[in-house]
PDB file of N, CA and C in Angstrom:
ATOM      1  N   MET A   1      59.934  81.737 389.591  1.00  0.00           N
ATOM      2  CA  MET A   1      60.704  80.512 389.444  1.00  0.00           C
ATOM      3  C   MET A   1      59.805  79.443 388.838  1.00  0.00           C
ATOM      4  N   ILE A   2      60.314  78.756 387.845  1.00  0.00           N
ATOM      5  CA  ILE A   2      59.629  77.585 387.304  1.00  0.00           C
ATOM      6  C   ILE A   2      60.146  76.383 388.075  1.00  0.00           C
ATOM      7  N   ASN A   3      59.235  75.625 388.647  1.00  0.00           N
ATOM      8  CA  ASN A   3      59.589  74.413 389.384  1.00  0.00           C
ATOM      9  C   ASN A   3      59.181  73.203 388.561  1.00  0.00           C
ATOM     10  N   ILE A   4      60.129  72.306 388.366  1.00  0.00           N
ATOM     11  CA  ILE A   4      59.890  71.091 387.608  1.00  0.00           C
ATOM     12  C   ILE A   4      60.153  69.923 388.531  1.00  0.00           C
ATOM     13  N   SER A   5      59.137  69.087 388.689  1.00  0.00           N
ATOM     14  CA  SER A   5      59.256  67.898 389.534  1.00  0.00           C
ATOM     15  C   SER A   5      59.206  66.673 388.621  1.00  0.00           C
ATOM     16  N   ILE A   6      60.245  65.856 388.704  1.00  0.00           N
ATOM     17  CA  ILE A   6      60.327  64.632 387.909  1.00  0.00           C
ATOM     18  C   ILE A   6      60.185  63.453 388.856  1.00  0.00           C
ATOM     19  N   ASP A   7      59.147  62.663 388.641  1.00  0.00           N
ATOM     20  CA  ASP A   7      58.914  61.473 389.456  1.00  0.00           C
ATOM     21  C   ASP A   7      59.399  60.251 388.684  1.00  0.00           C
ATOM     22  N   VAL A   8      60.293  59.498 389.309  1.00  0.00           N
ATOM     23  CA  VAL A   8      60.814  58.280 388.679  1.00  0.00           C
ATOM     24  C   VAL A   8      60.448  57.086 389.539  1.00  0.00           C
ATOM     25  N   ASP A   9      60.257  55.937 388.879  1.00  0.00           N
ATOM     26  CA  ASP A   9      59.897  54.742 389.629  1.00  0.00           C
ATOM     27  C   ASP A   9      61.147  54.048 390.168  1.00  0.00           C
ATOM     28  N   GLN A  10      60.945  52.881 390.771  1.00  0.00           N
ATOM     29  CA  GLN A  10      62.043  52.183 391.445  1.00  0.00           C
ATOM     30  C   GLN A  10      63.155  51.748 390.493  1.00  0.00           C
ATOM     31  N   VAL A  11      62.873  51.670 389.189  1.00  0.00           N
ATOM     32  CA  VAL A  11      63.931  51.300 388.235  1.00  0.00           C
ATOM     33  C   VAL A  11      64.478  52.515 387.495  1.00  0.00           C
ATOM     34  N   GLY A  12      64.016  53.703 387.883  1.00  0.00           N
ATOM     35  CA  GLY A  12      64.548  54.930 387.305  1.00  0.00           C
ATOM     36  C   GLY A  12      63.799  55.445 386.084  1.00  0.00           C
ATOM     37  N   ALA A  13      62.674  54.830 385.736  1.00  0.00           N
ATOM     38  CA  ALA A  13      61.880  55.292 384.600  1.00  0.00           C
ATOM     39  C   ALA A  13      61.040  56.505 385.003  1.00  0.00           C
ATOM     40  N   VAL A  14      61.020  57.502 384.152  1.00  0.00           N
ATOM     41  CA  VAL A  14      60.249  58.717 384.420  1.00  0.00           C
ATOM     42  C   VAL A  14      58.764  58.390 384.289  1.00  0.00           C
ATOM     43  N   ARG A  15      57.994  58.702 385.317  1.00  0.00           N
ATOM     44  CA  ARG A  15      56.563  58.409 385.332  1.00  0.00           C
ATOM     45  C   ARG A  15      55.695  59.657 385.286  1.00  0.00           C
ATOM     46  N   ARG A  16      56.226  60.776 385.788  1.00  0.00           N
ATOM     47  CA  ARG A  16      55.435  62.014 385.803  1.00  0.00           C
ATOM     48  C   ARG A  16      56.393  63.195 385.801  1.00  0.00           C
ATOM     49  N   VAL A  17      56.019  64.215 385.037  1.00  0.00           N
ATOM     50  CA  VAL A  17      56.751  65.474 385.029  1.00  0.00           C
ATOM     51  C   VAL A  17      55.728  66.576 385.279  1.00  0.00           C
ATOM     52  N   THR A  18      55.955  67.338 386.347  1.00  0.00           N
ATOM     53  CA  THR A  18      55.069  68.445 386.689  1.00  0.00           C
ATOM     54  C   THR A  18      55.851  69.745 386.548  1.00  0.00           C
ATOM     55  N   VAL A  19      55.298  70.672 385.796  1.00  0.00           N
ATOM     56  CA  VAL A  19      55.933  71.976 385.573  1.00  0.00           C
ATOM     57  C   VAL A  19      54.973  73.036 386.082  1.00  0.00           C
ATOM     58  N   SER A  20      55.473  73.903 386.961  1.00  0.00           N
ATOM     59  CA  SER A  20      54.606  74.953 387.498  1.00  0.00           C
ATOM     60  C   SER A  20      55.398  76.231 387.738  1.00  0.00           C
ATOM     61  N   GLY A  21      54.674  77.314 387.738  1.00  0.00           N
ATOM     62  CA  GLY A  21      55.278  78.603 388.047  1.00  0.00           C
ATOM     63  C   GLY A  21      55.589  79.425 386.808  1.00  0.00           C
ATOM     64  N   HIS A  22      56.250  80.548 387.062  1.00  0.00           N
ATOM     65  CA  HIS A  22      56.640  81.472 386.006  1.00  0.00           C
ATOM     66  C   HIS A  22      58.065  81.915 386.289  1.00  0.00           C
ATOM     67  N   ALA A  23      58.884  81.996 385.272  1.00  0.00           N
ATOM     68  CA  ALA A  23      60.308  82.304 385.459  1.00  0.00           C
ATOM     69  C   ALA A  23      60.546  83.722 385.968  1.00  0.00           C
ATOM     70  N   ASP A  24      59.732  84.674 385.533  1.00  0.00           N
ATOM     71  CA  ASP A  24      59.958  86.088 385.853  1.00  0.00           C
ATOM     72  C   ASP A  24      61.322  86.563 385.369  1.00  0.00           C
ATOM     73  N   PHE A  25      61.780  85.992 384.267  1.00  0.00           N
ATOM     74  CA  PHE A  25      63.029  86.419 383.628  1.00  0.00           C
ATOM     75  C   PHE A  25      62.842  87.775 382.958  1.00  0.00           C
ATOM     76  N   ALA A  26      61.633  87.981 382.411  1.00  0.00           N
ATOM     77  CA  ALA A  26      61.291  89.226 381.710  1.00  0.00           C
ATOM     78  C   ALA A  26      59.775  89.410 381.834  1.00  0.00           C
ATOM     79  N   PRO A  27      59.260  90.569 381.423  1.00  0.00           N
ATOM     80  CA  PRO A  27      57.814  90.784 381.490  1.00  0.00           C
ATOM     81  C   PRO A  27      57.048  89.732 380.677  1.00  0.00           C
ATOM     82  N   LYS A  28      55.827  89.464 381.094  1.00  0.00           N
ATOM     83  CA  LYS A  28      54.963  88.510 380.408  1.00  0.00           C
ATOM     84  C   LYS A  28      54.910  88.848 378.921  1.00  0.00           C
ATOM     85  N   GLY A  29      55.048  87.831 378.107  1.00  0.00           N
ATOM     86  CA  GLY A  29      55.057  88.020 376.664  1.00  0.00           C
ATOM     87  C   GLY A  29      56.445  88.214 376.085  1.00  0.00           C
ATOM     88  N   ARG A  30      57.431  88.436 376.935  1.00  0.00           N
ATOM     89  CA  ARG A  30      58.813  88.622 376.491  1.00  0.00           C
ATOM     90  C   ARG A  30      59.783  87.704 377.239  1.00  0.00           C
ATOM     91  N   ASP A  31      59.235  86.796 377.993  1.00  0.00           N
ATOM     92  CA  ASP A  31      60.042  85.933 378.850  1.00  0.00           C
ATOM     93  C   ASP A  31      60.536  84.715 378.062  1.00  0.00           C
ATOM     94  N   ILE A  32      61.799  84.756 377.644  1.00  0.00           N
ATOM     95  CA  ILE A  32      62.344  83.672 376.818  1.00  0.00           C
ATOM     96  C   ILE A  32      62.509  82.371 377.601  1.00  0.00           C
ATOM     97  N   VAL A  33      62.672  82.456 378.912  1.00  0.00           N
ATOM     98  CA  VAL A  33      62.816  81.243 379.720  1.00  0.00           C
ATOM     99  C   VAL A  33      61.479  80.509 379.787  1.00  0.00           C
ATOM    100  N   CYS A  34      60.412  81.234 380.075  1.00  0.00           N
ATOM    101  CA  CYS A  34      59.080  80.614 380.075  1.00  0.00           C
ATOM    102  C   CYS A  34      58.743  80.073 378.688  1.00  0.00           C
ATOM    103  N   ALA A  35      59.080  80.830 377.668  1.00  0.00           N
ATOM    104  CA  ALA A  35      58.796  80.384 376.303  1.00  0.00           C
ATOM    105  C   ALA A  35      59.545  79.097 375.986  1.00  0.00           C
ATOM    106  N   ALA A  36      60.789  79.007 376.407  1.00  0.00           N
ATOM    107  CA  ALA A  36      61.577  77.804 376.137  1.00  0.00           C
ATOM    108  C   ALA A  36      61.005  76.585 376.852  1.00  0.00           C
ATOM    109  N   VAL A  37      60.697  76.744 378.132  1.00  0.00           N
ATOM    110  CA  VAL A  37      60.131  75.630 378.900  1.00  0.00           C
ATOM    111  C   VAL A  37      58.783  75.218 378.303  1.00  0.00           C
ATOM    112  N   SER A  38      57.945  76.178 378.002  1.00  0.00           N
ATOM    113  CA  SER A  38      56.639  75.882 377.414  1.00  0.00           C
ATOM    114  C   SER A  38      56.779  75.174 376.072  1.00  0.00           C
ATOM    115  N   ALA A  39      57.679  75.644 375.236  1.00  0.00           N
ATOM    116  CA  ALA A  39      57.872  75.045 373.919  1.00  0.00           C
ATOM    117  C   ALA A  39      58.314  73.589 374.036  1.00  0.00           C
ATOM    118  N   VAL A  40      59.229  73.316 374.951  1.00  0.00           N
ATOM    119  CA  VAL A  40      59.714  71.952 375.131  1.00  0.00           C
ATOM    120  C   VAL A  40      58.586  71.043 375.624  1.00  0.00           C
ATOM    121  N   VAL A  41      57.882  71.471 376.668  1.00  0.00           N
ATOM    122  CA  VAL A  41      56.852  70.622 377.269  1.00  0.00           C
ATOM    123  C   VAL A  41      55.665  70.442 376.328  1.00  0.00           C
ATOM    124  N   ILE A  42      55.133  71.514 375.814  1.00  0.00           N
ATOM    125  CA  ILE A  42      53.960  71.430 374.947  1.00  0.00           C
ATOM    126  C   ILE A  42      54.329  70.774 373.617  1.00  0.00           C
ATOM    127  N   GLY A  43      55.476  71.133 373.057  1.00  0.00           N
ATOM    128  CA  GLY A  43      55.900  70.544 371.785  1.00  0.00           C
ATOM    129  C   GLY A  43      56.061  69.042 371.863  1.00  0.00           C
ATOM    130  N   LEU A  44      56.740  68.570 372.898  1.00  0.00           N
ATOM    131  CA  LEU A  44      56.946  67.131 373.034  1.00  0.00           C
ATOM    132  C   LEU A  44      55.640  66.415 373.367  1.00  0.00           C
ATOM    133  N   SER A  45      54.806  67.017 374.209  1.00  0.00           N
ATOM    134  CA  SER A  45      53.505  66.420 374.538  1.00  0.00           C
ATOM    135  C   SER A  45      52.638  66.293 373.292  1.00  0.00           C
ATOM    136  N   ASN A  46      52.614  67.331 372.468  1.00  0.00           N
ATOM    137  CA  ASN A  46      51.823  67.292 371.241  1.00  0.00           C
ATOM    138  C   ASN A  46      52.358  66.250 370.270  1.00  0.00           C
ATOM    139  N   ALA A  47      53.667  66.145 370.158  1.00  0.00           N
ATOM    140  CA  ALA A  47      54.268  65.137 369.278  1.00  0.00           C
ATOM    141  C   ALA A  47      53.900  63.732 369.749  1.00  0.00           C
ATOM    142  N   MET A  48      53.990  63.501 371.049  1.00  0.00           N
ATOM    143  CA  MET A  48      53.645  62.195 371.596  1.00  0.00           C
ATOM    144  C   MET A  48      52.172  61.877 371.357  1.00  0.00           C
ATOM    145  N   GLU A  49      51.323  62.878 371.491  1.00  0.00           N
ATOM    146  CA  GLU A  49      49.898  62.662 371.271  1.00  0.00           C
ATOM    147  C   GLU A  49      49.641  62.220 369.828  1.00  0.00           C
ATOM    148  N   LYS A  50      50.322  62.856 368.882  1.00  0.00           N
ATOM    149  CA  LYS A  50      50.153  62.484 367.481  1.00  0.00           C
ATOM    150  C   LYS A  50      50.714  61.091 367.198  1.00  0.00           C
ATOM    151  N   ILE A  51      51.870  60.774 367.758  1.00  0.00           N
ATOM    152  CA  ILE A  51      52.506  59.482 367.506  1.00  0.00           C
ATOM    153  C   ILE A  51      51.729  58.335 368.142  1.00  0.00           C
ATOM    154  N   PHE A  52      51.340  58.500 369.394  1.00  0.00           N
ATOM    155  CA  PHE A  52      50.729  57.412 370.154  1.00  0.00           C
ATOM    156  C   PHE A  52      49.202  57.460 370.224  1.00  0.00           C
ATOM    157  N   GLN A  53      48.605  58.551 369.730  1.00  0.00           N
ATOM    158  CA  GLN A  53      47.149  58.713 369.779  1.00  0.00           C
ATOM    159  C   GLN A  53      46.627  58.641 371.223  1.00  0.00           C
ATOM    160  N   GLN A  54      47.397  59.231 372.143  1.00  0.00           N
ATOM    161  CA  GLN A  54      47.032  59.271 373.565  1.00  0.00           C
ATOM    162  C   GLN A  54      47.368  60.666 374.094  1.00  0.00           C
ATOM    163  N   ASN A  55      46.677  61.087 375.129  1.00  0.00           N
ATOM    164  CA  ASN A  55      46.950  62.373 375.761  1.00  0.00           C
ATOM    165  C   ASN A  55      47.938  62.173 376.903  1.00  0.00           C
ATOM    166  N   PHE A  56      49.040  62.899 376.872  1.00  0.00           N
ATOM    167  CA  PHE A  56      50.081  62.780 377.894  1.00  0.00           C
ATOM    168  C   PHE A  56      50.111  63.971 378.845  1.00  0.00           C
ATOM    169  N   ALA A  57      49.463  65.067 378.482  1.00  0.00           N
ATOM    170  CA  ALA A  57      49.559  66.288 379.278  1.00  0.00           C
ATOM    171  C   ALA A  57      48.197  66.719 379.796  1.00  0.00           C
ATOM    172  N   GLN A  58      48.194  67.151 381.040  1.00  0.00           N
ATOM    173  CA  GLN A  58      46.996  67.724 381.652  1.00  0.00           C
ATOM    174  C   GLN A  58      47.348  69.143 382.076  1.00  0.00           C
ATOM    175  N   VAL A  59      46.712  70.113 381.455  1.00  0.00           N
ATOM    176  CA  VAL A  59      46.917  71.506 381.831  1.00  0.00           C
ATOM    177  C   VAL A  59      46.022  71.786 383.026  1.00  0.00           C
ATOM    178  N   VAL A  60      46.646  72.081 384.166  1.00  0.00           N
ATOM    179  CA  VAL A  60      45.892  72.345 385.394  1.00  0.00           C
ATOM    180  C   VAL A  60      45.379  73.779 385.390  1.00  0.00           C
ATOM    181  N   ASP A  61      46.258  74.709 385.060  1.00  0.00           N
ATOM    182  CA  ASP A  61      45.887  76.114 384.917  1.00  0.00           C
ATOM    183  C   ASP A  61      46.970  76.792 384.078  1.00  0.00           C
ATOM    184  N   ALA A  62      46.951  78.114 384.012  1.00  0.00           N
ATOM    185  CA  ALA A  62      47.877  78.843 383.150  1.00  0.00           C
ATOM    186  C   ALA A  62      49.344  78.679 383.555  1.00  0.00           C
ATOM    187  N   THR A  63      49.587  78.197 384.775  1.00  0.00           N
ATOM    188  CA  THR A  63      50.971  78.077 385.238  1.00  0.00           C
ATOM    189  C   THR A  63      51.344  76.657 385.666  1.00  0.00           C
ATOM    190  N   LYS A  64      50.516  75.661 385.315  1.00  0.00           N
ATOM    191  CA  LYS A  64      50.848  74.294 385.739  1.00  0.00           C
ATOM    192  C   LYS A  64      50.396  73.273 384.708  1.00  0.00           C
ATOM    193  N   ILE A  65      51.300  72.342 384.388  1.00  0.00           N
ATOM    194  CA  ILE A  65      50.997  71.241 383.486  1.00  0.00           C
ATOM    195  C   ILE A  65      51.616  69.971 384.065  1.00  0.00           C
ATOM    196  N   ILE A  66      50.896  68.876 383.936  1.00  0.00           N
ATOM    197  CA  ILE A  66      51.367  67.583 384.428  1.00  0.00           C
ATOM    198  C   ILE A  66      51.402  66.618 383.249  1.00  0.00           C
ATOM    199  N   CYS A  67      52.548  66.007 383.016  1.00  0.00           N
ATOM    200  CA  CYS A  67      52.710  65.027 381.951  1.00  0.00           C
ATOM    201  C   CYS A  67      52.890  63.644 382.574  1.00  0.00           C
ATOM    202  N   THR A  68      52.086  62.694 382.120  1.00  0.00           N
ATOM    203  CA  THR A  68      52.169  61.329 382.641  1.00  0.00           C
ATOM    204  C   THR A  68      52.018  60.333 381.494  1.00  0.00           C
ATOM    205  N   ILE A  69      52.479  59.109 381.750  1.00  0.00           N
ATOM    206  CA  ILE A  69      52.250  58.007 380.829  1.00  0.00           C
ATOM    207  C   ILE A  69      50.818  57.511 381.083  1.00  0.00           C
ATOM    208  N   PRO A  70      49.962  57.507 380.064  1.00  0.00           N
ATOM    209  CA  PRO A  70      48.579  57.067 380.282  1.00  0.00           C
ATOM    210  C   PRO A  70      48.502  55.598 380.714  1.00  0.00           C
ATOM    211  N   ALA A  71      47.558  55.312 381.563  1.00  0.00           N
ATOM    212  CA  ALA A  71      47.322  53.930 381.977  1.00  0.00           C
ATOM    213  C   ALA A  71      46.801  53.137 380.791  1.00  0.00           C
ATOM    214  N   GLY A  72      47.144  51.871 380.754  1.00  0.00           N
ATOM    215  CA  GLY A  72      46.606  50.994 379.732  1.00  0.00           C
ATOM    216  C   GLY A  72      47.349  50.978 378.416  1.00  0.00           C
ATOM    217  N   MET A  73      48.480  51.664 378.327  1.00  0.00           N
ATOM    218  CA  MET A  73      49.267  51.606 377.088  1.00  0.00           C
ATOM    219  C   MET A  73      49.885  50.224 376.944  1.00  0.00           C
ATOM    220  N   GLN A  74      50.009  49.768 375.718  1.00  0.00           N
ATOM    221  CA  GLN A  74      50.699  48.516 375.461  1.00  0.00           C
ATOM    222  C   GLN A  74      52.156  48.660 375.888  1.00  0.00           C
ATOM    223  N   ALA A  75      52.766  47.551 376.292  1.00  0.00           N
ATOM    224  CA  ALA A  75      54.131  47.577 376.822  1.00  0.00           C
ATOM    225  C   ALA A  75      55.126  48.198 375.844  1.00  0.00           C
ATOM    226  N   VAL A  76      55.028  47.858 374.577  1.00  0.00           N
ATOM    227  CA  VAL A  76      55.962  48.387 373.582  1.00  0.00           C
ATOM    228  C   VAL A  76      55.803  49.899 373.465  1.00  0.00           C
ATOM    229  N   GLN A  77      54.563  50.369 373.393  1.00  0.00           N
ATOM    230  CA  GLN A  77      54.322  51.808 373.312  1.00  0.00           C
ATOM    231  C   GLN A  77      54.776  52.515 374.580  1.00  0.00           C
ATOM    232  N   GLN A  78      54.560  51.890 375.723  1.00  0.00           N
ATOM    233  CA  GLN A  78      54.981  52.490 376.980  1.00  0.00           C
ATOM    234  C   GLN A  78      56.503  52.663 377.010  1.00  0.00           C
ATOM    235  N   GLU A  79      57.225  51.658 376.563  1.00  0.00           N
ATOM    236  CA  GLU A  79      58.691  51.764 376.512  1.00  0.00           C
ATOM    237  C   GLU A  79      59.125  52.883 375.575  1.00  0.00           C
ATOM    238  N   GLN A  80      58.453  53.019 374.448  1.00  0.00           N
ATOM    239  CA  GLN A  80      58.769  54.091 373.505  1.00  0.00           C
ATOM    240  C   GLN A  80      58.456  55.460 374.123  1.00  0.00           C
ATOM    241  N   ALA A  81      57.327  55.557 374.796  1.00  0.00           N
ATOM    242  CA  ALA A  81      56.943  56.815 375.428  1.00  0.00           C
ATOM    243  C   ALA A  81      57.935  57.207 376.515  1.00  0.00           C
ATOM    244  N   LEU A  82      58.468  56.234 377.220  1.00  0.00           N
ATOM    245  CA  LEU A  82      59.454  56.525 378.266  1.00  0.00           C
ATOM    246  C   LEU A  82      60.715  57.158 377.698  1.00  0.00           C
ATOM    247  N   VAL A  83      61.068  56.800 376.471  1.00  0.00           N
ATOM    248  CA  VAL A  83      62.222  57.429 375.818  1.00  0.00           C
ATOM    249  C   VAL A  83      61.938  58.909 375.584  1.00  0.00           C
ATOM    250  N   PHE A  84      60.730  59.224 375.143  1.00  0.00           N
ATOM    251  CA  PHE A  84      60.341  60.621 374.963  1.00  0.00           C
ATOM    252  C   PHE A  84      60.375  61.371 376.302  1.00  0.00           C
ATOM    253  N   PHE A  85      59.875  60.739 377.350  1.00  0.00           N
ATOM    254  CA  PHE A  85      59.888  61.374 378.665  1.00  0.00           C
ATOM    255  C   PHE A  85      61.314  61.647 379.127  1.00  0.00           C
ATOM    256  N   LYS A  86      62.209  60.708 378.882  1.00  0.00           N
ATOM    257  CA  LYS A  86      63.610  60.902 379.270  1.00  0.00           C
ATOM    258  C   LYS A  86      64.201  62.078 378.494  1.00  0.00           C
ATOM    259  N   ALA A  87      63.874  62.166 377.207  1.00  0.00           N
ATOM    260  CA  ALA A  87      64.343  63.293 376.392  1.00  0.00           C
ATOM    261  C   ALA A  87      63.795  64.614 376.932  1.00  0.00           C
ATOM    262  N   LEU A  88      62.513  64.610 377.321  1.00  0.00           N
ATOM    263  CA  LEU A  88      61.911  65.803 377.916  1.00  0.00           C
ATOM    264  C   LEU A  88      62.701  66.237 379.146  1.00  0.00           C
ATOM    265  N   CYS A  89      63.034  65.276 379.989  1.00  0.00           N
ATOM    266  CA  CYS A  89      63.781  65.595 381.215  1.00  0.00           C
ATOM    267  C   CYS A  89      65.160  66.157 380.899  1.00  0.00           C
ATOM    268  N   TYR A  90      65.837  65.578 379.924  1.00  0.00           N
ATOM    269  CA  TYR A  90      67.156  66.102 379.531  1.00  0.00           C
ATOM    270  C   TYR A  90      67.046  67.552 379.066  1.00  0.00           C
ATOM    271  N   MET A  91      66.038  67.846 378.255  1.00  0.00           N
ATOM    272  CA  MET A  91      65.875  69.216 377.760  1.00  0.00           C
ATOM    273  C   MET A  91      65.576  70.188 378.903  1.00  0.00           C
ATOM    274  N   LEU A  92      64.706  69.777 379.811  1.00  0.00           N
ATOM    275  CA  LEU A  92      64.373  70.650 380.939  1.00  0.00           C
ATOM    276  C   LEU A  92      65.565  70.838 381.870  1.00  0.00           C
ATOM    277  N   GLU A  93      66.345  69.795 382.083  1.00  0.00           N
ATOM    278  CA  GLU A  93      67.548  69.914 382.917  1.00  0.00           C
ATOM    279  C   GLU A  93      68.567  70.848 382.283  1.00  0.00           C
ATOM    280  N   GLU A  94      68.688  70.824 380.953  1.00  0.00           N
ATOM    281  CA  GLU A  94      69.586  71.755 380.265  1.00  0.00           C
ATOM    282  C   GLU A  94      69.147  73.194 380.466  1.00  0.00           C
ATOM    283  N   LEU A  95      67.843  73.433 380.360  1.00  0.00           N
ATOM    284  CA  LEU A  95      67.331  74.781 380.600  1.00  0.00           C
ATOM    285  C   LEU A  95      67.575  75.215 382.041  1.00  0.00           C
ATOM    286  N   ALA A  96      67.395  74.296 382.984  1.00  0.00           N
ATOM    287  CA  ALA A  96      67.639  74.617 384.393  1.00  0.00           C
ATOM    288  C   ALA A  96      69.114  74.916 384.632  1.00  0.00           C
ATOM    289  N   ASP A  97      69.999  74.202 383.956  1.00  0.00           N
ATOM    290  CA  ASP A  97      71.436  74.488 384.100  1.00  0.00           C
ATOM    291  C   ASP A  97      71.772  75.872 383.559  1.00  0.00           C
ATOM    292  N   GLU A  98      71.193  76.213 382.433  1.00  0.00           N
ATOM    293  CA  GLU A  98      71.489  77.492 381.780  1.00  0.00           C
ATOM    294  C   GLU A  98      70.844  78.672 382.501  1.00  0.00           C
ATOM    295  N   TYR A  99      69.671  78.462 383.072  1.00  0.00           N
ATOM    296  CA  TYR A  99      68.908  79.540 383.723  1.00  0.00           C
ATOM    297  C   TYR A  99      68.576  79.155 385.158  1.00  0.00           C
ATOM    298  N   SER A 100      69.586  78.824 385.911  1.00  0.00           N
ATOM    299  CA  SER A 100      69.399  78.278 387.261  1.00  0.00           C
ATOM    300  C   SER A 100      68.715  79.242 388.232  1.00  0.00           C
ATOM    301  N   ASP A 101      68.743  80.528 387.949  1.00  0.00           N
ATOM    302  CA  ASP A 101      68.034  81.485 388.804  1.00  0.00           C
ATOM    303  C   ASP A 101      66.538  81.501 388.528  1.00  0.00           C
ATOM    304  N   TYR A 102      66.119  80.828 387.453  1.00  0.00           N
ATOM    305  CA  TYR A 102      64.727  80.920 387.019  1.00  0.00           C
ATOM    306  C   TYR A 102      64.026  79.567 386.883  1.00  0.00           C
ATOM    307  N   VAL A 103      64.802  78.487 386.809  1.00  0.00           N
ATOM    308  CA  VAL A 103      64.234  77.152 386.621  1.00  0.00           C
ATOM    309  C   VAL A 103      64.910  76.189 387.595  1.00  0.00           C
ATOM    310  N   LYS A 104      64.096  75.437 388.329  1.00  0.00           N
ATOM    311  CA  LYS A 104      64.621  74.452 389.277  1.00  0.00           C
ATOM    312  C   LYS A 104      64.003  73.093 388.960  1.00  0.00           C
ATOM    313  N   VAL A 105      64.865  72.077 388.884  1.00  0.00           N
ATOM    314  CA  VAL A 105      64.406  70.710 388.644  1.00  0.00           C
ATOM    315  C   VAL A 105      64.696  69.880 389.879  1.00  0.00           C
ATOM    316  N   SER A 106      63.696  69.145 390.325  1.00  0.00           N
ATOM    317  CA  SER A 106      63.903  68.201 391.426  1.00  0.00           C
ATOM    318  C   SER A 106      63.378  66.847 390.977  1.00  0.00           C
ATOM    319  N   THR A 107      64.064  65.807 391.427  1.00  0.00           N
ATOM    320  CA  THR A 107      63.678  64.439 391.083  1.00  0.00           C
ATOM    321  C   THR A 107      63.353  63.700 392.364  1.00  0.00           C
ATOM    322  N   LYS A 108      62.246  62.976 392.325  1.00  0.00           N
ATOM    323  CA  LYS A 108      61.917  62.159 393.498  1.00  0.00           C
ATOM    324  C   LYS A 108      61.529  60.764 393.031  1.00  0.00           C
ATOM    325  N   ARG A 109      61.850  59.808 393.862  1.00  0.00           N
ATOM    326  CA  ARG A 109      61.545  58.403 393.570  1.00  0.00           C
ATOM    327  C   ARG A 109      60.166  58.066 394.114  1.00  0.00           C
ATOM    328  N   ILE A 110      59.373  57.462 393.274  1.00  0.00           N
ATOM    329  CA  ILE A 110      58.042  57.018 393.692  1.00  0.00           C
ATOM    330  C   ILE A 110      58.010  55.487 393.604  1.00  0.00           C
ATOM    331  N   PHE A 111      57.117  54.873 394.333  1.00  0.00           N
ATOM    332  CA  PHE A 111      57.075  53.419 394.365  1.00  0.00           C
ATOM    333  C   PHE A 111      55.789  52.834 393.846  1.00  0.00           C
ATOM    334  N   SER A 112      54.899  53.686 393.335  1.00  0.00           N
ATOM    335  CA  SER A 112      53.697  53.207 392.671  1.00  0.00           C
ATOM    336  C   SER A 112      53.324  54.244 391.630  1.00  0.00           C
ATOM    337  N   GLN A 113      52.513  53.837 390.678  1.00  0.00           N
ATOM    338  CA  GLN A 113      52.146  54.754 389.596  1.00  0.00           C
ATOM    339  C   GLN A 113      50.851  55.433 389.887  1.00  0.00           C
TER     340      GLN A 113
END
């Protein structure tokens, strides 16, 4: 199971997305669910890095990645980055809807960054 945790602040802005686990939809190297989740997370993180010249993703290990808004971003850039994060969440939620036996999304409210 791929577990996706979305942390939102008190106004509903996405502050952190943590993706961990393996779908086990198919054998390693043939798992389209893992490939889809990986493509969305890594693709969007890489695009954001190129656009904003900041690192948004921390790869913890082969089965875990954490995406956050970097500290110290200018307000305008932070607002723009939040739009990308919201898009990331929509894409991951769509995958979870389509492959609910393999991907789970949970959202929790946080009160500090």
